[in-house]
Coordinates of C-alpha atoms in Angstrom, one line a residue:
M98 CA 18.3 -13.9 -12.8
T99 CA 18.9 -17.5 -11.8
N100 CA 16.0 -20.1 -12.1
P101 CA 14.0 -20.1 -9.0
V102 CA 13.5 -23.5 -6.8
K103 CA 10.0 -24.9 -7.7
S104 CA 9.3 -25.7 -4.0
A105 CA 10.2 -22.6 -2.5
D106 CA 8.4 -20.5 -5.6
R107 CA 5.2 -22.5 -4.7
T108 CA 5.6 -21.8 -0.7
L109 CA 5.8 -18.2 -1.5
D110 CA 3.1 -18.3 -4.1
I111 CA 0.9 -19.8 -1.4
L112 CA 1.9 -16.9 0.9
E113 CA 1.0 -14.3 -1.4
A114 CA -2.2 -15.8 -2.6
L115 CA -3.3 -16.2 1.3
A116 CA -2.4 -12.5 2.0
A117 CA -4.1 -11.4 -1.2
A118 CA -7.2 -13.6 -1.2
G119 CA -7.7 -14.2 2.9
P120 CA -8.6 -17.9 4.1
S121 CA -9.1 -20.4 1.1
T122 CA -9.7 -23.8 0.5
L123 CA -7.3 -26.4 -1.0
S124 CA -9.3 -26.7 -4.3
E125 CA -9.5 -22.8 -4.5
L126 CA -5.9 -22.5 -4.1
T127 CA -5.1 -25.5 -6.8
R128 CA -7.1 -23.4 -9.3
L129 CA -5.5 -20.3 -8.1
L130 CA -2.1 -21.2 -8.3
D131 CA -2.0 -24.3 -10.7
I132 CA -0.4 -26.3 -8.5
P133 CA -1.4 -30.2 -8.6
K134 CA -3.2 -30.9 -5.3
S135 CA -1.2 -33.7 -4.1
S136 CA 2.0 -31.3 -4.3
L137 CA -0.1 -28.6 -2.7
H138 CA -1.2 -30.7 0.3
G139 CA 2.1 -31.9 0.9
I140 CA 3.6 -28.1 0.7
L141 CA 0.8 -26.8 3.0
R142 CA 1.1 -29.6 5.4
T143 CA 4.9 -28.4 5.8
M144 CA 3.8 -24.7 6.1
A145 CA 1.6 -25.6 9.1
A146 CA 3.9 -27.5 10.7
R147 CA 6.5 -24.4 11.0
G148 CA 3.4 -22.0 11.7
W149 CA 3.1 -20.4 8.7
I150 CA -0.5 -21.5 7.7
E151 CA -3.4 -22.4 9.8
A152 CA -5.8 -24.9 9.2
E153 CA -9.9 -23.6 10.0
E154 CA -12.0 -26.6 9.3
T155 CA -11.7 -27.1 5.3
R156 CA -9.8 -23.5 4.4
F157 CA -6.5 -22.2 5.4
R158 CA -5.2 -19.1 6.3
L159 CA -2.2 -17.1 7.2
G160 CA -0.4 -18.3 10.5
L161 CA 1.6 -16.4 13.5
R162 CA 5.0 -17.0 11.9
A163 CA 3.9 -14.9 9.1
L164 CA 2.9 -12.1 11.5
Q165 CA 5.8 -12.2 13.5
V166 CA 8.3 -11.9 9.9
G167 CA 6.0 -8.9 9.2
A168 CA 6.2 -7.3 12.5
A169 CA 9.9 -8.0 12.4
Y170 CA 10.3 -6.2 9.1
L171 CA 8.6 -3.1 10.4
D172 CA 10.4 -3.0 13.4
A173 CA 14.0 -3.2 11.6
D174 CA 12.8 -0.1 9.2
D175 CA 14.3 3.1 9.6
T176 CA 11.6 4.9 7.6
V177 CA 8.9 4.0 10.0
G178 CA 10.9 4.9 12.9
L179 CA 11.8 8.1 11.6
L180 CA 8.1 9.1 10.5
A181 CA 6.2 7.6 13.7
G182 CA 6.0 10.9 15.7
I183 CA 5.2 12.7 12.5
L184 CA 2.3 10.3 11.7
D185 CA 1.1 10.9 15.2
D186 CA 1.4 14.6 15.1
L187 CA -0.7 14.5 11.7
A188 CA -3.2 12.5 12.9
A189 CA -3.6 14.7 16.3
R190 CA -4.0 17.8 14.3
F191 CA -6.6 16.6 11.7
G192 CA -8.3 13.7 13.4
E193 CA -8.2 11.7 10.1
T194 CA -6.6 8.7 8.7
T195 CA -2.9 8.7 8.0
H196 CA -0.5 6.6 6.1
L197 CA 3.0 6.1 5.3
G198 CA 3.1 4.0 1.9
R199 CA 5.5 2.4 -0.2
L200 CA 6.0 2.2 -3.8
D201 CA 6.3 -2.0 -4.7
G202 CA 6.3 -2.3 -8.6
A203 CA 3.0 -1.2 -9.9
D204 CA 1.2 -1.0 -6.3
I205 CA 1.5 1.0 -3.1
T206 CA 1.8 -0.8 0.4
Y207 CA 0.7 0.6 3.4
V208 CA 3.4 0.1 6.1
A209 CA 2.6 2.3 9.0
K210 CA -1.0 4.1 9.8
R211 CA -2.7 6.2 12.4
E212 CA -6.7 5.7 12.6
S213 CA -9.2 8.7 12.4
V214 CA -10.9 9.5 15.4
H215 CA -14.1 9.6 13.6
P216 CA -16.9 6.7 13.2
L217 CA -16.8 7.6 9.4
R218 CA -13.4 6.8 8.1
L219 CA -11.4 4.9 5.2
Y220 CA -11.0 1.2 5.8
S221 CA -7.4 0.2 5.5
A222 CA -4.9 -2.1 7.1
I223 CA -1.3 -2.0 7.3
G224 CA 0.0 -4.6 4.6
R225 CA -2.7 -3.7 2.2
R226 CA -1.6 -3.1 -1.6
L227 CA -3.4 -1.0 -3.8
P228 CA -2.7 0.0 -7.6
A229 CA -0.6 2.9 -7.4
H230 CA -2.1 5.0 -9.9
A231 CA -5.6 4.9 -8.0
T232 CA -4.1 6.6 -4.9
A233 CA -2.7 9.6 -3.8
L234 CA 0.4 7.8 -2.3
G235 CA 1.2 6.2 -5.5
K236 CA 0.7 9.2 -7.6
A237 CA 3.0 11.1 -5.6
L238 CA 5.7 8.4 -5.9
L239 CA 5.1 8.0 -9.8
A240 CA 5.4 11.7 -10.4
A241 CA 8.8 11.4 -8.9
R242 CA 9.9 9.0 -12.0
P243 CA 10.2 9.8 -15.6
D244 CA 7.1 9.0 -17.9
A245 CA 8.7 6.3 -19.6
E246 CA 9.8 4.4 -16.2
V247 CA 5.7 5.0 -15.2
D248 CA 5.0 3.3 -18.4
A249 CA 6.9 0.3 -18.2
L250 CA 5.9 0.3 -14.3
L251 CA 2.3 -0.1 -14.6
P252 CA -0.3 -2.6 -16.4
D253 CA -2.2 -2.2 -19.5
P254 CA -4.9 -1.7 -19.0
L255 CA -4.8 0.6 -15.9
P256 CA -7.7 -1.3 -13.8
A257 CA -10.4 1.1 -12.1
L258 CA -11.3 1.0 -8.6
T259 CA -13.9 3.4 -8.9
P260 CA -15.9 5.4 -11.5
H261 CA -13.3 8.3 -10.7
T262 CA -10.1 6.3 -11.1
I263 CA -7.4 7.5 -14.0
T264 CA -7.4 4.6 -16.6
D265 CA -6.5 6.6 -19.7
R266 CA -2.7 7.1 -20.0
A267 CA -2.4 10.5 -21.2
A268 CA -4.7 11.5 -18.5
L269 CA -2.4 10.0 -16.1
R270 CA 0.8 11.7 -17.6
A271 CA -1.0 14.8 -17.2
E272 CA -1.9 14.3 -13.5
L273 CA 1.5 13.5 -12.8
A274 CA 3.0 16.5 -14.6
A275 CA 0.6 18.7 -12.4
I276 CA 1.5 16.7 -9.4
R277 CA 5.6 17.6 -10.2
E278 CA 4.3 21.1 -10.4
R279 CA 2.4 21.5 -7.2
G280 CA 4.5 19.2 -5.1
Y281 CA 1.5 17.0 -3.8
A282 CA -1.0 14.4 -5.1
V283 CA -4.6 14.5 -4.7
D284 CA -6.9 11.3 -5.0
R285 CA -10.7 12.6 -5.4
E286 CA -12.5 9.1 -4.6
E287 CA -10.1 7.3 -7.3
N288 CA -9.3 4.8 -4.7
T289 CA -12.4 4.6 -2.6
E290 CA -15.7 6.5 -3.1
G291 CA -16.6 9.1 -0.9
I292 CA -12.8 9.4 0.2
V293 CA -10.6 12.5 -0.6
C294 CA -6.8 12.0 0.1
V295 CA -3.7 14.3 -0.3
A296 CA -0.2 12.8 -0.1
R297 CA 3.6 14.1 -0.4
T298 CA 6.6 11.9 -0.7
V299 CA 9.2 11.8 1.9
P300 CA 13.0 12.3 1.2
T301 CA 14.0 8.5 2.4
R302 CA 15.4 7.3 -1.1
D303 CA 16.4 8.9 -4.6
P304 CA 13.8 8.3 -6.5
A305 CA 11.4 8.6 -3.4
A306 CA 10.2 5.3 -2.5
D307 CA 7.8 6.3 0.6
A308 CA 5.1 9.3 0.9
I309 CA 2.5 9.9 3.4
S310 CA -0.9 11.1 3.3
L311 CA -4.1 12.0 5.1
S312 CA -7.6 10.4 3.8
I313 CA -10.9 12.4 4.5
P314 CA -14.4 11.5 4.0
R315 CA -15.6 13.7 1.1
T316 CA -18.4 15.1 3.5
R317 CA -15.4 16.7 5.7
V318 CA -13.6 18.5 2.9
T319 CA -14.2 22.1 2.7
A320 CA -13.0 24.8 0.3
T321 CA -9.6 25.1 2.2
T322 CA -9.1 21.6 3.6
I323 CA -6.6 20.3 0.6
D324 CA -4.4 23.4 0.7
E325 CA -4.3 23.3 4.6
V326 CA -3.4 19.3 4.4
A327 CA -1.0 20.0 1.5
A328 CA 0.8 22.7 3.7
A329 CA 1.0 20.4 6.9
L330 CA 2.4 17.4 4.7
S331 CA 5.1 19.9 3.1
D332 CA 6.0 21.0 6.7
A333 CA 6.0 17.1 7.9
V334 CA 8.4 16.2 4.8
A335 CA 10.7 19.0 5.9
K336 CA 10.6 17.8 9.4
A337 CA 11.5 14.1 8.2
A338 CA 14.1 15.7 5.9
S339 CA 15.9 17.5 8.7
A340 CA 15.7 14.3 11.2
R341 CA 17.2 12.1 8.7
R342 CA 20.1 14.3 8.7
F343 CA 21.0 13.3 12.0
L344 CA 20.7 9.7 11.7

């Protein structure tokens, strides 16, 4: 790998920091990124002039150019287009939040979603990143990889998002083995307390990089819900595989 150009590297660090932390002051970005304030101010001024960031009184936030580039990524993504109708069908059938997620390093990123029809629902947003080991989407995708690759991919220690998150590596390996056996992953309040999620990988790459899921408040989960959702996801994956053959 070639050495990165410092100014370009810093520009990307700023974009990623604002995406993760939200609107931030110059002092907050200086502390977060360890960039001298004078250098940071010059980069921010250039980025603002190009529309990549916007200034709100004393704080900086992402600008419209970032939205336009993100939207262009989704518009050009074949998998998002392939699964659009499938996500629509799942959301209409169950009335629950439906996601398409993609593995990105040790994290899962939401690249498409359909909202629940219920007031009580999971909060999420396209582009949000979460630790893969703490989500059904992520666990389904981690299970598509050998344990040695998973160990190298994930941080140590594993962060906990809720008291239910699996943070023991031996327990996670056992969980991934069970997922491989049954073909789908379940997140039992490991990402968000009160939310249960079921996910399956979709056949877009080898190993799988994408997965679809349904997220359901625990209060609406019955004795048969997980089996019903898992079966519906299996049918959806088969439909996606069939459609992909004709692309």
